[in-house]
CSV table of C-alpha atoms in Angstrom, one decimal:
chain,number,residue,atom,x,y,z
B,16,MET,CA,14.6,95.4,46.8
B,17,GLU,CA,11.0,94.5,47.7
B,18,GLU,CA,10.5,91.4,49.6
B,19,GLY,CA,9.4,88.2,48.0
B,20,LYS,CA,10.6,89.2,44.4
B,21,ASP,CA,13.0,87.5,42.2
B,22,PRO,CA,15.9,89.6,41.6
B,23,THR,CA,16.7,88.2,38.2
B,24,ALA,CA,13.1,88.0,36.8
B,25,GLY,CA,12.8,91.7,35.9
B,26,GLY,CA,14.9,91.6,33.0
B,27,ARG,CA,13.6,88.2,31.3
B,28,VAL,CA,9.9,88.5,31.3
B,29,GLY,CA,8.4,87.9,27.7
B,30,GLN,CA,11.7,86.5,26.3
B,31,PRO,CA,11.1,83.0,24.1
B,32,ARG,CA,12.4,79.6,25.4
B,33,VAL,CA,15.3,78.7,23.4
B,34,LEU,CA,15.7,75.0,24.3
B,35,PRO,CA,13.1,73.3,22.1
B,36,GLN,CA,14.7,75.1,19.0
B,37,ARG,CA,17.9,73.4,19.8
B,38,VAL,CA,16.3,70.0,20.2
B,39,LEU,CA,14.5,70.6,16.6
B,40,GLN,CA,17.9,71.4,15.1
B,41,LEU,CA,19.5,68.3,16.5
B,42,LEU,CA,16.6,66.2,15.2
B,43,VAL,CA,16.8,67.6,11.7
B,44,LEU,CA,20.6,67.0,11.5
B,45,PHE,CA,20.1,63.2,12.7
B,46,LEU,CA,17.5,62.8,10.0
B,47,VAL,CA,20.0,64.4,7.5
B,48,LEU,CA,22.7,62.0,8.6
B,49,CYS,CA,20.5,59.1,8.3
B,50,LEU,CA,19.5,59.8,4.9
B,51,THR,CA,23.1,60.5,3.8
B,52,PHE,CA,24.1,57.4,5.4
B,53,SER,CA,21.3,55.4,3.6
B,54,ILE,CA,22.1,56.7,0.0
B,55,VAL,CA,25.8,56.1,0.6
B,56,SER,CA,25.2,52.6,1.5
B,57,ILE,CA,22.8,51.9,-1.4
B,58,TYR,CA,25.4,53.4,-3.5
B,59,MET,CA,28.1,51.2,-2.2
B,60,ILE,CA,26.0,48.0,-2.4
B,61,ARG,CA,25.1,48.5,-5.9
B,62,TYR,CA,28.6,49.3,-7.2
B,63,PHE,CA,30.9,47.9,-4.9
B,64,GLY,CA,29.2,44.8,-3.2
B,65,ILE,CA,28.9,43.7,0.3
B,66,ASN,CA,31.4,42.1,2.4
B,67,SER,CA,30.5,38.5,2.6
B,68,SER,CA,31.7,38.3,6.3
B,69,VAL,CA,29.2,40.7,7.3
B,70,VAL,CA,26.4,38.9,5.7
B,71,THR,CA,27.3,35.7,7.1
B,72,SER,CA,27.2,37.0,10.7
B,73,MET,CA,23.9,38.3,10.3
B,74,LYS,CA,21.2,36.1,11.7
B,75,PRO,CA,17.4,36.4,10.6
B,76,ILE,CA,15.0,37.4,13.3
B,77,LEU,CA,11.8,36.5,11.6
B,78,VAL,CA,11.0,33.1,10.2
B,79,PRO,CA,8.4,33.3,7.2
B,80,CYS,CA,5.1,31.8,7.9
B,81,ASN,CA,5.3,29.4,4.9
B,82,HIS,CA,8.7,28.2,5.8
B,83,GLU,CA,8.8,24.3,5.2
B,84,PRO,CA,11.5,21.9,6.0
B,85,PRO,CA,13.8,20.5,3.1
B,86,VAL,CA,12.4,17.5,1.3
B,87,GLY,CA,14.1,14.3,2.5
B,88,LEU,CA,14.3,10.6,1.3
B,89,ASP,CA,11.4,9.7,3.7
B,90,ARG,CA,8.7,11.4,1.6
B,91,TRP,CA,9.4,9.2,-1.1
B,92,ILE,CA,9.7,6.0,0.7
B,93,GLU,CA,7.1,6.1,3.2
B,94,PRO,CA,3.8,4.2,2.0
B,95,PRO,CA,0.7,6.4,1.9
B,96,SER,CA,-1.2,6.6,5.2
B,97,ASN,CA,-4.6,7.1,3.4
B,98,LEU,CA,-5.1,4.5,0.6
B,99,MET,CA,-8.3,6.3,-0.5
B,100,HIS,CA,-6.5,8.4,-3.2
B,101,GLY,CA,-8.2,10.2,-5.8
B,102,MET,CA,-5.8,9.1,-8.8
B,103,SER,CA,-7.5,7.6,-11.8
B,104,ASP,CA,-6.4,4.1,-12.9
B,105,GLU,CA,-4.4,5.6,-15.7
B,106,GLU,CA,-2.6,8.0,-12.9
B,107,LEU,CA,-2.4,5.2,-10.7
B,108,PHE,CA,-0.6,2.8,-12.9
B,109,TRP,CA,1.9,5.2,-14.3
B,110,ARG,CA,2.8,6.2,-10.5
B,111,ALA,CA,3.1,2.4,-9.6
B,112,THR,CA,5.5,1.7,-12.3
B,113,LEU,CA,8.0,4.0,-11.6
B,114,VAL,CA,11.0,1.7,-11.0
B,115,PRO,CA,14.3,2.8,-9.4
B,116,ARG,CA,17.2,1.8,-11.5
B,117,VAL,CA,19.8,1.5,-8.7
B,118,SER,CA,19.4,-1.9,-7.1
B,119,LYS,CA,20.9,-1.1,-3.8
B,120,TYR,CA,18.3,0.7,-1.6
B,121,PRO,CA,19.7,3.8,0.3
B,122,PHE,CA,17.8,3.0,3.4
B,123,GLU,CA,17.3,0.0,5.6
B,124,ARG,CA,14.4,-2.1,3.8
B,125,VAL,CA,12.6,-4.7,5.3
B,126,PRO,CA,10.9,-6.9,2.5
B,127,LYS,CA,7.2,-7.1,3.2
B,128,VAL,CA,4.4,-9.3,1.6
B,129,ALA,CA,1.5,-7.7,0.3
B,130,PHE,CA,-1.7,-9.4,1.1
B,131,MET,CA,-4.5,-8.5,-1.5
B,132,PHE,CA,-8.1,-9.4,-0.8
B,133,LEU,CA,-10.4,-9.3,-3.8
B,134,THR,CA,-13.7,-9.4,-2.3
B,135,LYS,CA,-17.4,-8.7,-3.1
B,136,GLY,CA,-18.0,-7.3,0.4
B,137,PRO,CA,-17.2,-8.3,3.9
B,138,LEU,CA,-14.4,-10.6,5.3
B,139,PRO,CA,-16.2,-13.0,7.3
B,140,LEU,CA,-12.8,-15.0,7.9
B,141,ALA,CA,-11.1,-11.8,9.2
B,142,PRO,CA,-10.8,-12.8,12.9
B,143,LEU,CA,-8.8,-15.9,11.8
B,144,TRP,CA,-6.3,-13.6,9.8
B,145,GLU,CA,-6.2,-11.3,12.6
B,146,ARG,CA,-4.5,-13.9,14.7
B,147,PHE,CA,-2.5,-15.0,11.7
B,148,PHE,CA,-1.0,-11.3,11.5
B,149,LYS,CA,-0.7,-10.8,15.2
B,150,GLY,CA,3.1,-10.0,16.2
B,151,HIS,CA,4.5,-9.5,12.7
B,152,GLU,CA,4.0,-5.9,12.2
B,153,GLY,CA,6.4,-4.3,9.7
B,154,LYS,CA,6.6,-7.5,7.6
B,155,TYR,CA,3.1,-7.3,5.8
B,156,SER,CA,0.7,-4.8,4.3
B,157,ILE,CA,-3.0,-5.3,3.5
B,158,TYR,CA,-5.1,-4.1,0.7
B,159,ILE,CA,-8.8,-4.8,0.2
B,160,HIS,CA,-10.7,-4.2,-3.2
B,161,SER,CA,-14.6,-4.8,-2.8
B,162,LEU,CA,-17.7,-3.7,-4.9
B,163,PRO,CA,-17.7,0.1,-5.2
B,164,SER,CA,-20.9,0.4,-3.1
B,165,TYR,CA,-19.4,-1.7,-0.1
B,166,GLU,CA,-18.0,0.4,2.6
B,167,ALA,CA,-15.9,-1.5,5.0
B,168,GLU,CA,-16.5,-1.0,8.8
B,169,PHE,CA,-13.4,-2.5,10.7
B,170,PRO,CA,-12.6,-1.4,14.4
B,171,SER,CA,-9.8,0.9,14.4
B,172,GLY,CA,-7.4,-1.7,16.3
B,173,SER,CA,-8.1,-4.1,13.3
B,174,VAL,CA,-5.2,-4.8,10.9
B,175,PHE,CA,-7.9,-4.2,8.2
B,176,TYR,CA,-8.9,-0.8,9.3
B,177,LYS,CA,-8.7,1.8,6.6
B,178,ARG,CA,-7.0,-0.7,4.0
B,179,GLN,CA,-9.7,-0.4,1.5
B,180,ILE,CA,-8.4,0.9,-1.8
B,181,PRO,CA,-10.3,2.9,-4.4
B,182,SER,CA,-12.5,0.7,-6.7
B,183,GLN,CA,-14.1,1.8,-9.8
B,184,SER,CA,-16.8,4.2,-9.9
B,185,LEU,CA,-20.3,3.1,-8.8
B,186,LYS,CA,-21.9,4.5,-12.1
B,187,PHE,CA,-19.5,2.5,-13.9
B,188,ALA,CA,-19.9,-0.6,-12.0
B,189,LEU,CA,-23.8,-0.1,-12.4
B,190,PHE,CA,-23.3,0.3,-16.3
B,191,GLU,CA,-21.3,-3.0,-16.3
B,192,ILE,CA,-24.3,-4.8,-14.6
B,193,MET,CA,-26.6,-3.2,-17.0
B,194,VAL,CA,-24.7,-4.5,-19.9
B,195,CYS,CA,-24.1,-7.9,-18.6
B,196,LYS,CA,-27.8,-8.4,-17.9
B,197,TRP,CA,-28.8,-7.2,-21.4
B,198,GLU,CA,-26.1,-9.8,-23.0
B,199,PHE,CA,-27.8,-12.6,-20.7
B,200,GLU,CA,-31.0,-11.5,-22.1
B,201,GLU,CA,-29.9,-11.7,-25.6
B,202,GLY,CA,-28.4,-15.2,-25.2
B,203,VAL,CA,-24.9,-14.1,-25.4
B,204,LEU,CA,-23.9,-15.2,-21.9
B,205,SER,CA,-25.3,-18.7,-22.2
B,206,GLY,CA,-22.6,-20.1,-20.0
B,207,PHE,CA,-24.4,-18.3,-16.9
B,208,SER,CA,-27.2,-20.0,-15.3
B,209,THR,CA,-28.5,-16.6,-13.6
B,210,VAL,CA,-28.0,-12.8,-14.1
B,211,LYS,CA,-26.5,-12.9,-10.7
B,212,GLY,CA,-23.2,-14.3,-11.9
B,213,CYS,CA,-22.8,-11.3,-14.0
B,214,VAL,CA,-22.8,-8.8,-11.2
B,215,SER,CA,-19.9,-10.3,-9.7
B,216,GLU,CA,-18.0,-9.8,-13.2
B,217,TRP,CA,-16.2,-13.1,-12.7
B,218,GLY,CA,-14.6,-14.0,-16.1
B,219,ARG,CA,-14.9,-10.5,-17.5
B,220,MET,CA,-11.8,-8.0,-17.9
B,221,SER,CA,-13.3,-5.8,-15.0
B,222,MET,CA,-11.9,-8.7,-12.7
B,223,CYS,CA,-8.5,-8.1,-14.1
B,224,ASP,CA,-8.8,-4.3,-13.7
B,225,ALA,CA,-9.4,-5.0,-10.0
B,226,GLU,CA,-6.4,-7.3,-9.7
B,227,ARG,CA,-4.2,-4.9,-11.5
B,228,ARG,CA,-5.5,-2.1,-9.2
B,229,LEU,CA,-4.5,-4.0,-6.1
B,230,LEU,CA,-1.1,-4.5,-7.5
B,231,ALA,CA,-0.7,-1.1,-8.4
B,232,ASN,CA,-1.8,0.2,-5.1
B,233,ALA,CA,0.9,-2.2,-3.2
B,234,LEU,CA,3.5,-1.3,-5.5
B,235,LEU,CA,3.4,2.3,-4.2
B,236,ASP,CA,4.9,1.0,-1.1
B,237,PHE,CA,8.7,0.4,-1.9
B,238,SER,CA,8.9,-2.4,0.8
B,239,ASN,CA,6.3,-4.7,-0.5
B,240,GLU,CA,8.5,-7.4,-2.3
B,241,ARG,CA,5.8,-10.2,-2.9
B,242,PHE,CA,2.2,-9.9,-3.8
B,243,VAL,CA,-0.3,-12.5,-2.9
B,244,LEU,CA,-4.1,-12.3,-4.2
B,245,LEU,CA,-6.7,-13.9,-1.9
B,246,SER,CA,-10.5,-13.9,-1.8
B,247,GLU,CA,-12.6,-13.6,1.3
B,248,SER,CA,-13.1,-17.3,1.5
B,249,CYS,CA,-9.4,-18.1,1.7
B,250,ILE,CA,-7.4,-19.3,4.8
B,251,PRO,CA,-3.6,-19.7,5.4
B,252,LEU,CA,-2.5,-23.0,6.1
B,253,PHE,CA,0.7,-22.3,8.0
B,254,ASN,CA,1.6,-19.6,10.5
B,255,PHE,CA,3.0,-16.0,9.3
B,256,THR,CA,6.9,-17.1,9.5
B,257,THR,CA,6.5,-20.1,7.4
B,258,ILE,CA,4.5,-18.5,4.7
B,259,TYR,CA,6.9,-15.4,4.9
B,260,ASN,CA,10.1,-17.4,4.4
B,261,TYR,CA,8.6,-19.3,1.7
B,262,MET,CA,7.6,-16.5,-0.5
B,263,MET,CA,10.8,-14.6,0.1
B,264,GLY,CA,13.0,-17.4,-0.4
B,265,SER,CA,11.6,-18.4,-3.7
B,266,LYS,CA,13.2,-17.4,-7.0
B,267,TYR,CA,9.8,-17.5,-8.9
B,268,GLY,CA,6.4,-16.2,-8.8
B,269,PHE,CA,3.5,-18.6,-8.5
B,270,MET,CA,1.0,-18.6,-11.3
B,271,GLY,CA,-0.3,-21.5,-13.1
B,272,ALA,CA,0.5,-21.1,-16.8
B,273,PHE,CA,-0.1,-24.4,-18.7
B,274,ASP,CA,-1.0,-25.2,-22.2
B,275,ASP,CA,-4.3,-26.9,-22.5
B,276,PRO,CA,-5.1,-28.2,-25.9
B,277,GLY,CA,-8.6,-29.0,-25.1
B,278,PRO,CA,-11.7,-27.0,-25.7
B,279,TYR,CA,-11.3,-25.2,-22.3
B,280,GLY,CA,-7.8,-24.0,-23.2
B,281,ARG,CA,-6.7,-23.5,-26.9
B,282,GLY,CA,-10.3,-24.0,-27.6
B,283,ARG,CA,-10.8,-20.5,-26.5
B,284,TYR,CA,-8.1,-18.7,-28.5
B,285,ASN,CA,-9.1,-16.2,-31.0
B,286,GLU,CA,-7.1,-15.7,-34.2
B,287,ASN,CA,-7.8,-11.9,-34.0
B,288,MET,CA,-5.1,-11.7,-31.1
B,289,LEU,CA,-2.6,-12.0,-33.5
B,290,PRO,CA,0.4,-10.9,-34.1
B,291,GLU,CA,0.7,-10.1,-30.3
B,292,VAL,CA,-0.6,-13.4,-29.2
B,293,ASN,CA,0.3,-16.7,-30.9
B,294,ILE,CA,-1.8,-19.7,-30.1
B,295,SER,CA,1.4,-21.4,-29.0
B,296,ASP,CA,1.7,-18.8,-26.3
B,297,TRP,CA,-1.7,-19.3,-25.3
B,298,ARG,CA,-1.9,-20.3,-21.5
B,299,LYS,CA,-4.5,-21.1,-18.7
B,300,GLY,CA,-4.1,-20.9,-15.0
B,301,SER,CA,-5.7,-20.0,-11.8
B,302,GLN,CA,-6.6,-16.2,-11.0
B,303,TRP,CA,-5.2,-16.6,-7.4
B,304,PHE,CA,-1.4,-15.7,-7.9
B,305,GLU,CA,1.6,-14.9,-5.9
B,306,VAL,CA,4.1,-12.7,-7.6
B,307,ASN,CA,7.6,-10.8,-7.0
B,308,ARG,CA,7.8,-7.1,-7.5
B,309,LYS,CA,9.3,-7.2,-11.0
B,310,LEU,CA,6.3,-9.7,-12.2
B,311,ALA,CA,3.9,-7.1,-10.6
B,312,VAL,CA,5.4,-4.2,-12.6
B,313,TYR,CA,4.8,-6.3,-15.7
B,314,VAL,CA,1.1,-6.8,-15.1
B,315,VAL,CA,0.5,-3.2,-14.1
B,316,GLN,CA,2.3,-1.6,-16.9
B,317,ASP,CA,1.0,-3.7,-19.9
B,318,THR,CA,-0.6,-1.9,-22.7
B,319,LYS,CA,0.2,-4.4,-25.5
B,320,PHE,CA,-1.7,-7.5,-24.8
B,321,TYR,CA,-4.5,-5.8,-22.6
B,322,PRO,CA,-6.5,-4.5,-25.6
B,323,LYS,CA,-6.3,-7.9,-27.3
B,324,PHE,CA,-7.9,-9.7,-24.3
B,325,LEU,CA,-10.4,-7.0,-23.7
B,326,ASP,CA,-11.8,-7.1,-27.4
B,327,PHE,CA,-11.4,-10.9,-28.2
B,328,CYS,CA,-11.5,-12.8,-24.7
B,329,ARG,CA,-15.0,-12.8,-23.5
B,330,PRO,CA,-17.1,-15.6,-22.3
B,331,ALA,CA,-16.8,-18.5,-23.0
B,332,CYS,CA,-13.5,-17.2,-23.0
B,333,TYR,CA,-12.6,-16.4,-19.2
B,334,VAL,CA,-10.1,-13.5,-19.2
B,335,ASP,CA,-9.1,-14.0,-15.5
B,336,GLU,CA,-7.9,-17.5,-16.4
B,337,HIS,CA,-5.8,-16.6,-19.7
B,338,TYR,CA,-4.6,-12.9,-19.6
B,339,PHE,CA,-1.8,-12.9,-17.0
B,340,PRO,CA,-0.6,-16.6,-17.6
B,341,THR,CA,-0.5,-15.6,-21.2
B,342,MET,CA,1.0,-12.3,-21.1
B,343,LEU,CA,3.7,-13.2,-18.3
B,344,THR,CA,4.6,-16.3,-20.2
B,345,ILE,CA,5.4,-14.1,-23.3
B,346,GLN,CA,7.1,-11.3,-21.2
B,347,ALA,CA,9.1,-13.4,-18.4
B,348,GLY,CA,8.2,-17.1,-18.6
B,349,GLY,CA,11.5,-18.1,-16.9
B,350,LEU,CA,10.1,-16.3,-13.6
B,351,LEU,CA,7.1,-18.4,-13.1
B,352,ALA,CA,6.9,-21.9,-11.3
B,353,ASN,CA,3.7,-22.5,-13.1
B,354,ARG,CA,1.9,-23.4,-10.0
B,355,SER,CA,-0.5,-21.7,-7.6
B,356,LEU,CA,0.0,-21.5,-3.8
B,357,THR,CA,-3.7,-21.5,-3.3
B,358,TRP,CA,-5.4,-25.2,-2.8
B,359,VAL,CA,-9.0,-25.9,-4.0
B,360,ASP,CA,-10.9,-28.9,-4.3
B,361,TRP,CA,-12.2,-29.8,-7.7
B,362,SER,CA,-13.3,-33.4,-6.7
B,363,ARG,CA,-17.0,-32.9,-6.8
B,364,GLY,CA,-17.1,-31.6,-10.3
B,365,GLY,CA,-19.1,-28.8,-11.7
B,366,ALA,CA,-17.8,-25.1,-12.8
B,367,HIS,CA,-16.7,-24.2,-9.4
B,368,PRO,CA,-14.5,-25.8,-6.7
B,369,ALA,CA,-16.1,-27.0,-3.5
B,370,THR,CA,-17.2,-25.0,-0.7
B,371,PHE,CA,-16.3,-26.1,2.9
B,372,GLY,CA,-18.4,-25.3,5.9
B,373,ALA,CA,-18.2,-26.0,9.7
B,374,ALA,CA,-19.2,-29.7,9.3
B,375,ASP,CA,-16.4,-30.2,6.9
B,376,VAL,CA,-13.5,-29.0,8.9
B,377,THR,CA,-12.2,-31.9,10.8
B,378,ASP,CA,-8.8,-33.2,11.7
B,379,GLU,CA,-9.1,-35.6,8.7
B,380,PHE,CA,-10.1,-32.9,6.7
B,381,PHE,CA,-6.9,-31.4,7.1
B,382,MET,CA,-4.6,-34.5,7.2
B,383,ARG,CA,-5.9,-36.4,4.2
B,384,ARG,CA,-7.4,-33.6,1.8
B,385,ILE,CA,-4.9,-30.8,2.1
B,386,TYR,CA,-1.5,-31.8,3.5
B,387,GLU,CA,-1.2,-35.4,2.6
B,388,GLY,CA,0.4,-36.3,-0.7
B,389,GLN,CA,1.8,-32.9,-1.7
B,390,ARG,CA,4.7,-33.0,-4.4
B,391,CYS,CA,5.9,-29.9,-6.2
B,392,LEU,CA,9.3,-28.3,-6.8
B,393,TYR,CA,10.6,-25.3,-4.9
B,394,ASN,CA,13.4,-23.5,-6.5
B,395,GLY,CA,14.4,-26.8,-8.5
B,396,GLN,CA,14.1,-29.3,-5.6
B,397,ASN,CA,11.4,-31.4,-4.4
B,398,SER,CA,9.2,-30.4,-1.6
B,399,SER,CA,6.2,-31.6,0.4
B,400,VAL,CA,5.1,-28.2,0.9
B,401,CYS,CA,3.1,-26.9,-2.2
B,402,PHE,CA,0.4,-25.0,-1.0
B,403,LEU,CA,0.3,-22.0,1.4
B,404,PHE,CA,-3.5,-21.0,1.3
B,405,ALA,CA,-6.5,-23.0,0.7
B,406,ARG,CA,-10.4,-22.0,-0.5
B,407,LYS,CA,-13.2,-21.9,-0.4
B,408,PHE,CA,-14.3,-21.9,3.3
B,409,SER,CA,-18.0,-20.3,4.2
B,410,PRO,CA,-18.5,-18.1,7.0
B,411,SER,CA,-20.0,-21.0,9.0
B,412,ALA,CA,-16.6,-22.7,9.1
B,413,LEU,CA,-15.0,-19.9,11.1
B,414,GLN,CA,-15.5,-21.3,14.5
B,415,ALA,CA,-14.1,-24.8,13.5
B,416,LEU,CA,-11.3,-23.2,12.1
B,417,PHE,CA,-10.4,-21.3,15.2
B,418,LEU,CA,-10.4,-24.5,17.2
B,419,LEU,CA,-8.2,-26.4,14.9
B,420,ALA,CA,-5.8,-23.5,13.8
B,421,PRO,CA,-3.4,-24.0,16.7
B,422,LYS,CA,-3.1,-27.7,16.0
B,423,PHE,CA,-2.8,-27.5,12.2
B,424,LEU,CA,-2.2,-24.0,10.9
B,425,GLY,CA,0.4,-23.1,13.9
B,426,PHE,CA,-1.3,-20.2,15.0
C-alpha cells in the first residue's frame, strides 16, 4: 500500500451520494401526511362539528385593525363636546324630542340649568357672568345664539368658549333682511321707525325659531333640567346657588301668559287661526322665559300651532309675545306660573323698556327699583323673591355692576 492513500477510497470513486435522496423522501412523506391530516380535519369539522372546549381554550393572537370597544351608556348620555353640528332644524328638533319613557335614570344625574343667550353679537357683560358661574361647574351649561355672520372670540379659559350653536344660514338671514326692507318700503311695517329694526327680526317668527333652536340644542344634554332665555343685556340678581335652588325647587315654568282684552292683546288675534287657536285661548307675555324639560319639549316638538302663527301673526302682531304663551296655555297651562323671572322697567313709556348705563347703577337703584316691593307666588306661597334676572343694561354699566355685585348680587 502506497503512503498517503486512503485504503477505502479506491472502491467508492464515482458513486452518487444517497443522503439527499432520503431527505427528499422524508419531506414528501411529511407533506403527504399534512395534506391527509388537513383533509380529514375539514371532513370532521363539516360533518361532526368541533369540540367546544377546544374552541374556548383558543385565544386570538391578532386583533383586527378596526376593532371598536362595545357601545356603552356613556355614548348616549354625554353632552356633545362640539356644539357646531351639521344638523338641519328639522333633524335637530327630531333628535331633541326623543324622550325617555322610564322616569328613573340609570346613572347618577346632577340636574343642570341651561343658560341660553339670544344675542345679536358680543356679550359685553360676559365678565360679570364669568364671576357668577365661577366655582359651580357641573351645575350649568351655556348656549349662545347670535346672528349668523358673527363669530364669537372668547379665550379658551372662558365659560363661553365654543358655546355658540349653529344659527340659520347667512344666505337665509340676508333674504329675511331683504324681505323686511321691501315690506318696510311698501309701508307694510309701519310700526317700525327704521329699517334697522327689521334686521334684528324682533317680533317675527325667525326670533321664535332661534329660541326653539336654543332649546333643542340644550335638550341634547340629558342633565339639563331647567332652561332660561337671556339677552346680552341681562344680569343675574342673586348668586348662582340662590338662582339654581329657586329654579330647581319650582313646580312650574316661568312664562307670562295673560289674557289682554285690549288692542295689544286680543286685538292682534286673527280668526284664520281657527280651529287650532280660539280667541279665548289667546295669550300675551314676555319672550324672556324659564321652563322645565317637559315644557321645553312641548315648544320644540310643536308642528300644530307653528304654521298658524307663521302665517297669521305678523306685525303688528308680534309672534314672540304670543306664540309660546298661547301654545303652552293650550298644551300645558297648569304647568305655568304665569310670570317672568326677568325684571324690566317700563316706567319711562315707549315701545321698549328702559336701558341702564353706568350713571343709573347705584345703591338706590338696586334697593328701591329692583328689590323693594316684590310680591308674588312661589309654589302657591307668598314670596318677596320674584325676579332672578334684570335687563336692559348697556356695556357702560359693567364697571359699576362689578363694584356693586358683592354687596347686592351676592357674588
